[in-house]
Coordinates of C-alpha atoms and ligand atoms in Angstrom, one line a residue:
M1 CA 0.0 0.2 -0.1
I2 CA 2.7 2.4 1.1
A3 CA 4.5 1.4 -2.3
G4 CA 1.4 2.0 -4.3
N5 CA 1.1 5.7 -2.5
A6 CA 4.8 6.5 -3.5
R7 CA 4.0 5.4 -7.0
Y8 CA 1.0 8.0 -7.1
V9 CA 3.3 10.7 -5.5
R10 CA 5.9 9.9 -8.0
Y11 CA 3.2 10.5 -10.9
I12 CA 2.1 13.4 -9.4
I13 CA 5.6 15.1 -9.2
I14 CA 6.4 14.2 -12.9
A15 CA 3.1 15.5 -14.0
V16 CA 3.8 19.0 -12.0
F17 CA 7.2 19.0 -13.6
T18 CA 6.2 18.4 -17.0
L19 CA 3.4 21.2 -16.5
A20 CA 6.1 23.5 -15.4
V21 CA 8.4 22.6 -18.3
F22 CA 5.5 23.5 -20.8
Y23 CA 4.5 26.7 -19.0
C24 CA 8.3 27.8 -19.3
I25 CA 8.4 27.1 -23.1
A26 CA 5.2 28.8 -23.9
N27 CA 6.2 31.9 -22.0
F28 CA 9.9 32.3 -23.2
Q29 CA 10.6 35.5 -24.9
Y30 CA 13.8 37.3 -26.2
D31 CA 14.4 40.8 -24.8
T32 CA 13.0 43.0 -27.3
V33 CA 13.7 46.9 -28.0
T34 CA 10.7 48.8 -27.3
I35 CA 9.3 50.6 -30.2
P36 CA 8.6 54.3 -29.3
T37 CA 5.0 55.1 -29.6
H38 CA 4.3 58.3 -31.3
T39 CA 1.6 60.9 -29.7
P40 CA 0.3 62.8 -32.4
Q41 CA -1.5 65.4 -30.2
T42 CA 2.1 66.4 -28.5
G43 CA 4.6 65.5 -31.1
K44 CA 6.4 63.9 -28.3
T45 CA 7.9 60.5 -28.4
E46 CA 7.5 58.1 -25.4
D47 CA 10.2 55.7 -25.0
S48 CA 12.7 54.1 -22.8
T49 CA 15.4 53.4 -25.2
P50 CA 18.6 55.4 -25.3
Q51 CA 18.8 58.6 -27.4
S52 CA 20.9 56.9 -30.1
Q53 CA 18.2 54.2 -30.8
Q54 CA 15.5 56.6 -31.5
P55 CA 14.6 57.2 -34.9
I56 CA 15.4 61.0 -36.1
Q57 CA 12.2 63.0 -36.6
K58 CA 12.4 65.3 -39.5
P59 CA 9.7 67.5 -41.2
K60 CA 8.5 66.1 -44.5
I61 CA 9.3 68.6 -47.1
F62 CA 7.1 69.1 -50.0
D63 CA 7.7 71.3 -53.1
A64 CA 5.8 74.0 -52.8
T65 CA 4.3 73.4 -56.3
T66 CA 3.3 70.0 -55.7
S67 CA 0.9 68.3 -53.4
P68 CA 2.0 65.6 -50.5
P69 CA 1.6 62.2 -51.5
K70 CA -1.8 60.5 -51.5
K71 CA -2.2 58.0 -48.6
Q72 CA -5.0 55.8 -49.9
A73 CA -4.0 52.7 -52.4
G74 CA -5.4 53.0 -56.1
N75 CA -6.0 55.7 -58.2
D76 CA -7.8 58.7 -57.0
G77 CA -8.7 60.0 -60.4
K78 CA -6.7 63.0 -60.4
S79 CA -3.2 61.5 -60.5
P80 CA -3.1 58.8 -62.9
L81 CA 0.0 56.3 -62.9
A82 CA 2.3 57.4 -65.5
V83 CA 4.7 54.7 -66.1
T84 CA 6.1 55.3 -70.0
P85 CA 6.8 58.6 -71.7
A86 CA 3.8 58.3 -73.6
D87 CA 1.4 58.4 -70.5
P88 CA -0.3 61.9 -69.5
D89 CA 1.8 63.8 -67.1
W90 CA 5.1 61.5 -67.6
D91 CA 7.3 64.5 -66.4
A92 CA 4.7 66.4 -64.2
T93 CA 6.1 65.7 -60.7
L94 CA 9.7 65.4 -61.7
V95 CA 10.0 68.6 -63.4
S96 CA 8.1 71.4 -61.2
P97 CA 9.1 75.0 -62.6
A98 CA 10.7 77.1 -60.0
P99 CA 8.6 80.4 -59.5
G100 CA 10.5 83.7 -60.5
P101 CA 12.0 85.3 -63.5
R102 CA 14.7 83.7 -65.6
M103 CA 17.7 85.5 -66.6
N104 CA 19.2 85.6 -70.0
A105 CA 21.5 82.7 -69.3
T106 CA 23.1 79.4 -70.5
F107 CA 25.3 76.9 -69.6
V108 CA 28.3 76.5 -71.8
T109 CA 30.6 73.5 -72.2
L110 CA 33.4 72.9 -74.4
A111 CA 33.8 69.3 -75.3
R112 CA 35.1 66.6 -77.6
N113 CA 32.9 63.9 -79.0
S114 CA 34.9 61.5 -76.9
D115 CA 33.7 63.2 -73.5
V116 CA 30.1 62.6 -74.3
W117 CA 29.7 60.2 -71.0
D118 CA 31.7 62.2 -68.9
I119 CA 29.9 65.5 -69.6
A120 CA 26.6 63.5 -69.1
R121 CA 27.5 62.9 -65.8
S122 CA 28.0 66.4 -65.2
I123 CA 24.8 67.3 -66.8
R124 CA 22.8 64.9 -64.9
Q125 CA 24.3 66.4 -61.4
V126 CA 23.5 70.2 -62.6
E127 CA 20.0 69.0 -63.7
D128 CA 19.3 67.2 -60.3
R129 CA 20.5 69.9 -58.1
F130 CA 19.3 72.9 -60.0
N131 CA 18.4 73.0 -63.7
R132 CA 15.3 70.4 -63.9
R133 CA 13.2 73.5 -62.1
Y134 CA 14.8 76.3 -64.2
N135 CA 15.4 74.9 -67.6
Y136 CA 18.0 77.1 -68.8
D137 CA 19.6 76.5 -72.0
W138 CA 22.9 74.6 -72.8
V139 CA 25.3 75.7 -75.5
F140 CA 27.9 73.0 -76.4
L141 CA 31.2 73.9 -78.4
N142 CA 33.7 71.9 -80.2
D143 CA 36.8 72.3 -82.7
K144 CA 35.1 69.4 -84.6
P145 CA 31.4 68.9 -85.4
F146 CA 29.6 67.1 -82.9
D147 CA 28.1 63.7 -83.7
E148 CA 24.7 62.3 -83.5
T149 CA 25.3 60.4 -80.2
F150 CA 26.7 63.2 -78.4
K151 CA 23.7 65.7 -79.5
K152 CA 21.2 62.9 -78.7
V153 CA 22.6 61.9 -75.2
T154 CA 23.0 65.6 -74.2
T155 CA 19.7 66.8 -75.4
S156 CA 17.7 64.0 -73.9
L157 CA 19.4 65.2 -70.4
V158 CA 19.2 68.8 -70.4
S159 CA 15.7 70.3 -69.6
G160 CA 16.4 73.4 -71.5
Q161 CA 17.1 74.1 -75.3
T162 CA 20.5 72.8 -76.4
H163 CA 22.7 74.2 -78.9
Y164 CA 25.8 72.9 -80.9
G165 CA 28.4 75.0 -82.2
E166 CA 31.5 74.1 -84.3
I167 CA 34.5 76.9 -83.2
A168 CA 36.1 78.5 -86.2
E169 CA 39.6 78.0 -87.1
E170 CA 40.9 81.3 -86.5
H171 CA 39.7 80.4 -82.5
W172 CA 41.5 77.3 -82.6
S173 CA 44.8 77.8 -84.2
F174 CA 48.0 79.4 -84.1
P175 CA 47.9 83.1 -84.9
E176 CA 50.2 84.3 -87.7
W177 CA 52.8 85.8 -85.5
I178 CA 53.6 82.7 -83.2
D179 CA 57.2 81.4 -84.2
Q180 CA 56.2 77.6 -84.7
A181 CA 59.6 76.4 -83.9
K182 CA 60.0 78.5 -80.8
A183 CA 56.6 76.9 -79.7
K184 CA 57.6 73.5 -80.5
K185 CA 60.9 73.7 -78.7
V186 CA 58.8 74.9 -75.6
R187 CA 56.4 72.0 -75.7
E188 CA 59.6 69.5 -76.0
D189 CA 61.2 71.1 -73.0
M190 CA 58.1 70.9 -71.3
A191 CA 57.6 67.3 -71.9
E192 CA 61.0 66.4 -70.7
R193 CA 60.4 68.3 -67.5
K194 CA 57.0 66.5 -67.2
I195 CA 54.8 69.6 -66.9
I196 CA 51.1 68.6 -67.0
Y197 CA 49.9 69.1 -70.6
G198 CA 53.4 70.9 -71.4
D199 CA 53.6 68.9 -74.7
S200 CA 50.2 69.2 -75.6
V201 CA 48.9 71.7 -78.8
S202 CA 45.2 71.1 -78.3
Y203 CA 45.3 72.0 -74.5
R204 CA 47.1 75.3 -75.6
H205 CA 44.2 75.9 -78.0
M206 CA 41.7 75.4 -75.3
C207 CA 43.3 77.7 -72.8
R208 CA 43.4 80.3 -75.6
F209 CA 39.8 79.7 -76.8
E210 CA 38.6 79.8 -73.1
S211 CA 40.6 83.0 -72.6
G212 CA 39.6 84.9 -75.5
F213 CA 36.7 83.4 -77.7
F214 CA 34.1 81.3 -76.2
F215 CA 32.2 84.5 -75.0
R216 CA 32.1 85.7 -78.5
Q217 CA 30.8 82.6 -80.4
P218 CA 27.8 83.5 -82.6
L219 CA 25.7 81.1 -80.2
M220 CA 26.8 83.0 -77.1
M221 CA 26.0 86.2 -78.6
N222 CA 22.1 85.7 -77.5
Y223 CA 23.0 85.5 -73.9
E224 CA 24.1 87.8 -71.0
Y225 CA 25.3 85.3 -68.3
Y226 CA 27.0 81.9 -68.5
W227 CA 27.7 78.8 -66.5
R228 CA 30.6 76.8 -67.4
V229 CA 30.6 73.1 -66.7
E230 CA 33.1 70.5 -67.5
P231 CA 32.9 66.8 -68.0
S232 CA 33.2 64.7 -65.0
V233 CA 32.5 67.5 -62.3
E234 CA 30.3 67.0 -59.2
L235 CA 27.6 69.1 -57.4
F236 CA 27.2 68.1 -53.9
C237 CA 24.3 70.3 -52.8
D238 CA 20.9 71.4 -53.8
I239 CA 20.9 74.9 -55.3
H240 CA 17.8 76.5 -53.8
Y241 CA 18.1 80.0 -55.6
D242 CA 19.1 80.9 -59.2
P243 CA 22.8 81.7 -59.3
F244 CA 22.3 83.6 -62.5
R245 CA 19.9 86.1 -60.8
V246 CA 22.1 86.3 -57.7
M247 CA 24.8 87.6 -60.3
H248 CA 22.1 89.8 -62.0
E249 CA 20.4 91.4 -59.0
G250 CA 23.9 91.6 -56.9
G251 CA 25.8 93.2 -59.9
K252 CA 28.2 90.5 -59.9
K253 CA 30.3 89.9 -63.0
Y254 CA 32.5 86.9 -62.1
S255 CA 32.2 84.1 -59.5
F256 CA 33.9 81.0 -58.1
V257 CA 34.0 78.2 -55.7
L258 CA 37.5 77.2 -55.6
S259 CA 40.8 79.0 -55.9
L260 CA 44.5 77.9 -55.6
Y261 CA 48.1 78.7 -56.7
E262 CA 49.0 78.2 -60.4
Y263 CA 51.8 76.0 -61.5
A264 CA 54.4 78.8 -62.1
E265 CA 56.4 77.1 -64.5
T266 CA 53.4 77.4 -67.0
I267 CA 53.0 81.2 -66.5
K268 CA 56.8 82.6 -66.1
T269 CA 56.1 86.0 -68.1
L270 CA 52.3 86.4 -67.6
W271 CA 52.7 89.0 -65.0
D272 CA 55.3 91.0 -66.9
S273 CA 52.7 90.9 -69.6
T274 CA 50.1 92.0 -67.2
K275 CA 52.0 94.8 -66.0
K276 CA 52.9 96.1 -69.8
F277 CA 49.1 96.2 -70.1
I278 CA 48.6 98.0 -67.0
K279 CA 51.0 100.7 -68.5
N280 CA 49.2 100.9 -71.7
H281 CA 45.7 100.8 -70.4
P282 CA 45.6 102.3 -67.1
E283 CA 42.1 103.5 -67.8
H284 CA 40.7 99.7 -67.5
L285 CA 41.6 99.5 -63.9
A286 CA 38.8 99.4 -61.4
A287 CA 39.1 101.9 -58.5
D288 CA 38.1 99.3 -55.9
N289 CA 40.0 96.1 -57.4
A290 CA 41.2 93.1 -55.7
M291 CA 44.7 93.5 -56.4
G292 CA 45.6 92.2 -53.1
F293 CA 44.4 88.7 -54.1
L294 CA 46.8 88.6 -56.8
S295 CA 49.8 90.3 -55.2
D296 CA 51.6 90.6 -52.1
D297 CA 53.6 93.5 -53.0
G298 CA 51.0 95.9 -54.6
G299 CA 51.6 94.7 -57.8
D300 CA 55.1 94.1 -58.4
T301 CA 55.0 90.3 -58.3
Y302 CA 52.2 88.0 -59.0
N303 CA 51.4 85.4 -56.0
N304 CA 50.0 82.7 -58.7
C305 CA 46.4 83.0 -57.0
H306 CA 43.7 82.5 -59.3
F307 CA 39.9 81.4 -59.4
W308 CA 39.7 77.7 -60.9
S309 CA 37.8 78.5 -64.0
N310 CA 36.5 74.9 -64.5
F311 CA 33.2 76.1 -62.7
E312 CA 32.4 80.1 -63.5
V313 CA 29.3 82.0 -63.4
G314 CA 29.8 85.3 -64.9
N315 CA 28.7 88.0 -67.1
L316 CA 29.4 87.7 -70.9
N317 CA 29.0 91.2 -71.4
W318 CA 31.9 92.2 -69.2
L319 CA 33.9 89.4 -70.9
R320 CA 33.0 91.2 -74.2
S321 CA 33.7 94.7 -73.0
K322 CA 36.7 96.8 -74.4
A323 CA 38.6 96.3 -71.0
Y324 CA 38.5 92.5 -71.2
T325 CA 39.0 92.0 -74.9
D326 CA 42.1 94.8 -74.9
F327 CA 43.6 92.4 -72.0
F328 CA 43.3 89.4 -73.8
E329 CA 44.5 90.8 -77.2
S330 CA 47.4 92.3 -75.6
L331 CA 48.4 88.7 -74.0
D332 CA 47.8 86.9 -77.2
R333 CA 50.3 89.4 -79.2
D334 CA 52.7 88.5 -76.2
G335 CA 52.5 84.9 -77.5
G336 CA 52.4 83.1 -73.9
F337 CA 49.6 80.6 -74.6
F338 CA 51.9 79.0 -77.0
Y339 CA 55.5 80.0 -75.5
E340 CA 54.6 78.9 -72.1
R341 CA 51.2 77.3 -71.5
W342 CA 49.2 80.1 -69.8
G343 CA 45.8 78.9 -68.6
D344 CA 42.6 80.3 -68.9
A345 CA 42.1 80.2 -65.3
P346 CA 44.8 82.7 -64.2
V347 CA 44.0 85.1 -67.3
H348 CA 40.3 85.4 -66.2
S349 CA 41.2 85.8 -62.6
I350 CA 43.9 88.6 -63.1
A351 CA 41.5 90.4 -65.4
A352 CA 38.7 89.9 -62.6
G353 CA 41.1 91.0 -60.0
L354 CA 42.0 94.1 -61.8
M355 CA 39.3 95.3 -63.7
L356 CA 36.4 94.6 -61.6
N357 CA 35.6 96.0 -58.2
K358 CA 35.9 93.5 -55.6
S359 CA 32.2 93.6 -54.8
E360 CA 31.7 92.5 -58.4
I361 CA 33.1 88.9 -57.5
H362 CA 31.3 86.5 -56.1
F363 CA 32.0 83.4 -53.7
F364 CA 29.5 80.8 -54.1
D365 CA 29.7 79.2 -50.9
D366 CA 26.4 77.2 -51.3
I367 CA 27.5 75.3 -54.6
G368 CA 29.1 72.1 -53.3
Y369 CA 31.5 71.2 -56.1
W370 CA 34.2 68.9 -57.4
H371 CA 36.6 68.7 -60.2
V372 CA 39.7 66.5 -59.7
P373 CA 41.4 66.5 -57.3
F374 CA 39.8 69.6 -55.5
T375 CA 36.5 69.9 -53.5
H376 CA 34.5 72.9 -52.5
C377 CA 32.0 71.6 -49.7
P378 CA 30.2 74.4 -47.5
T379 CA 32.1 75.1 -44.3
S380 CA 29.0 75.3 -42.2
E381 CA 27.2 72.0 -41.0
K382 CA 23.8 74.0 -41.0
T383 CA 24.2 74.9 -44.7
R384 CA 25.3 71.3 -45.4
S385 CA 22.3 69.7 -43.9
A386 CA 19.9 72.4 -45.0
L387 CA 21.1 71.9 -49.0
R388 CA 21.3 68.0 -48.5
C389 CA 25.0 68.2 -49.4
H390 CA 26.6 64.7 -49.6
C391 CA 30.3 65.9 -49.5
N392 CA 32.6 65.0 -46.9
P393 CA 33.5 68.4 -45.2
S394 CA 37.0 67.3 -44.1
D395 CA 37.6 67.3 -48.1
N396 CA 36.7 70.9 -48.2
F397 CA 39.9 72.7 -49.7
D398 CA 38.7 76.5 -49.0
W399 CA 41.0 76.8 -45.6
K400 CA 43.9 74.6 -46.7
G401 CA 47.3 76.0 -47.2
Y402 CA 47.1 75.6 -51.2
S403 CA 44.0 77.5 -51.4
C404 CA 43.8 81.1 -52.1
T405 CA 40.2 81.4 -50.6
S406 CA 41.4 82.8 -47.3
R407 CA 43.0 85.7 -49.2
F408 CA 39.9 86.5 -51.0
F409 CA 38.0 86.8 -48.0
D410 CA 40.7 89.2 -46.4
V411 CA 40.7 91.1 -49.5
A412 CA 37.0 91.5 -49.9
G413 CA 36.3 92.0 -46.0
L414 CA 34.4 88.7 -45.9
T415 CA 33.6 86.8 -42.4
R416 CA 34.9 83.5 -42.5
P417 CA 32.2 80.7 -42.0
E418 CA 31.6 79.0 -38.3
G419 CA 34.0 76.0 -38.2
W420 CA 36.5 77.0 -40.7
E421 CA 39.4 76.8 -38.5
S422 CA 38.7 73.0 -37.9
Q423 CA 38.9 72.6 -41.5
K424 CA 42.8 73.6 -41.8
D425 CA 45.5 71.5 -42.9
Ligands
GTP501 N1 36.5 70.5 -78.3 C1 37.4 70.2 -77.5 N2 37.4 70.4 -76.1 C2 38.5 70.2 -75.5 C3 39.7 69.8 -75.9 N3 40.6 69.6 -74.7 C4 40.1 69.9 -73.5 N4 38.7 70.3 -74.1 C5 37.5 70.8 -73.2 O1 38.0 71.7 -72.4 C6 37.8 71.7 -71.1 C7 39.2 71.8 -70.2 O2 39.6 70.7 -70.6 P1 40.3 69.6 -69.4 O3 41.1 68.4 -70.3 O4 39.3 69.3 -68.6 O5 41.5 70.4 -68.7 P2 41.5 70.8 -67.2 O6 40.5 70.7 -66.4 O7 42.8 71.7 -67.1 O8 42.4 69.1 -66.8 P3 41.8 67.9 -66.2 O9 42.3 68.0 -65.1 O10 42.3 66.9 -67.2 O11 40.2 68.1 -66.3 C8 36.8 70.4 -70.8 O12 35.7 71.0 -71.0 C9 37.3 69.7 -72.1 O13 36.2 68.9 -72.5 C10 39.8 69.6 -77.4 O14 41.0 69.2 -78.1 N5 38.7 69.9 -78.0
MG502 MG1 38.9 69.7 -66.5

């Protein structure tokens, strides 16, 4: 009997144990992260998790001219689903025009047919960040006829009208006063000394063309402002305003995003030629010029500072003025485009520095930009985030030792943006 009772007790213990095991398995759970509950009335977040795990709340931004996306599934009758270019409203939401006036302005690119995919990248970025809402025209220039692929690809990418021009031979050749043998010797010597593009004839034609002729091409005569774009450049930030309008309304004639020291070997006598020009044409000097940007000794020597001309927004009427064309023609006669390797960047910069008032030269801090190997990334974190920039601020060249932008700020009396000191070398 006792043995029988013990058996019942054993059964009961086993049953209780089995039930306990089942209970534990049924109620087992992993530790979880509590998902914050959003309380719409107060906009506050109830949460017990650390700050770093909370989603960052940010206001939804809608374009002023479009309405917020509808939540309900299916067609509301007003917004037909447009999936092919043949569908109505195909481009409607992508291309919402910016309000406000348009300037008499164009983008301009000098390029070869072989540059097509590199310029396509640049155009895509300019359009995405700015021009899809402004639809400015684009002029393409080439020393050879543009082929069909170049025209087809670029026209499909540009939201404004596209124009294609072939450069006349006299704007892309040696002037008759150039001593060919002397020019050849210079190229050979520069090749030996491994000076970049030192042995190139076409590079020299390009620099002379950009210095003296692009702004008087027949296609450019229709416009007052230009924005130069080169193949393979990058734009890092949204451009919320019209830079052409900033130029127009601010009375600006020339602008830049990057500045640096020129390779001295390529411009050995450029400053001597400049001084000769100043002596012959003192009437062209601006009263409040930026000589301090170009020279550390009141104009005796050139410090090699220049605005980097692969990005430029400028006034074409200024380049077509007597002052600028006198300057270019004087330099061209001296022959340094071929006897040295004068670049259009120092030529434009010296002209702007001497023949414009400081207030007519504009620094576009908002335009994040890259051309190999330098970056302009807005210094201020507030600006970068407001403009949705995707550049790394530590790449910003503005305040590094080889940049001349600090010097421009000093000469123009500008205040450096917050945080500049942390971006020095
Ligand atoms: N049509 C034409 N365009 C040229 C020629 N050489 C250069 N270009 C254009 O002139 C501009 C400047 O030339 P780049 O080769 O970019 O010169 P760079 O900016 O000093 O040098 P990179 O560091 O190589 O970019 C670019 O828009 C080129 O596409 C040429 O022989 N013919
Ligand atoms: Mg380039």
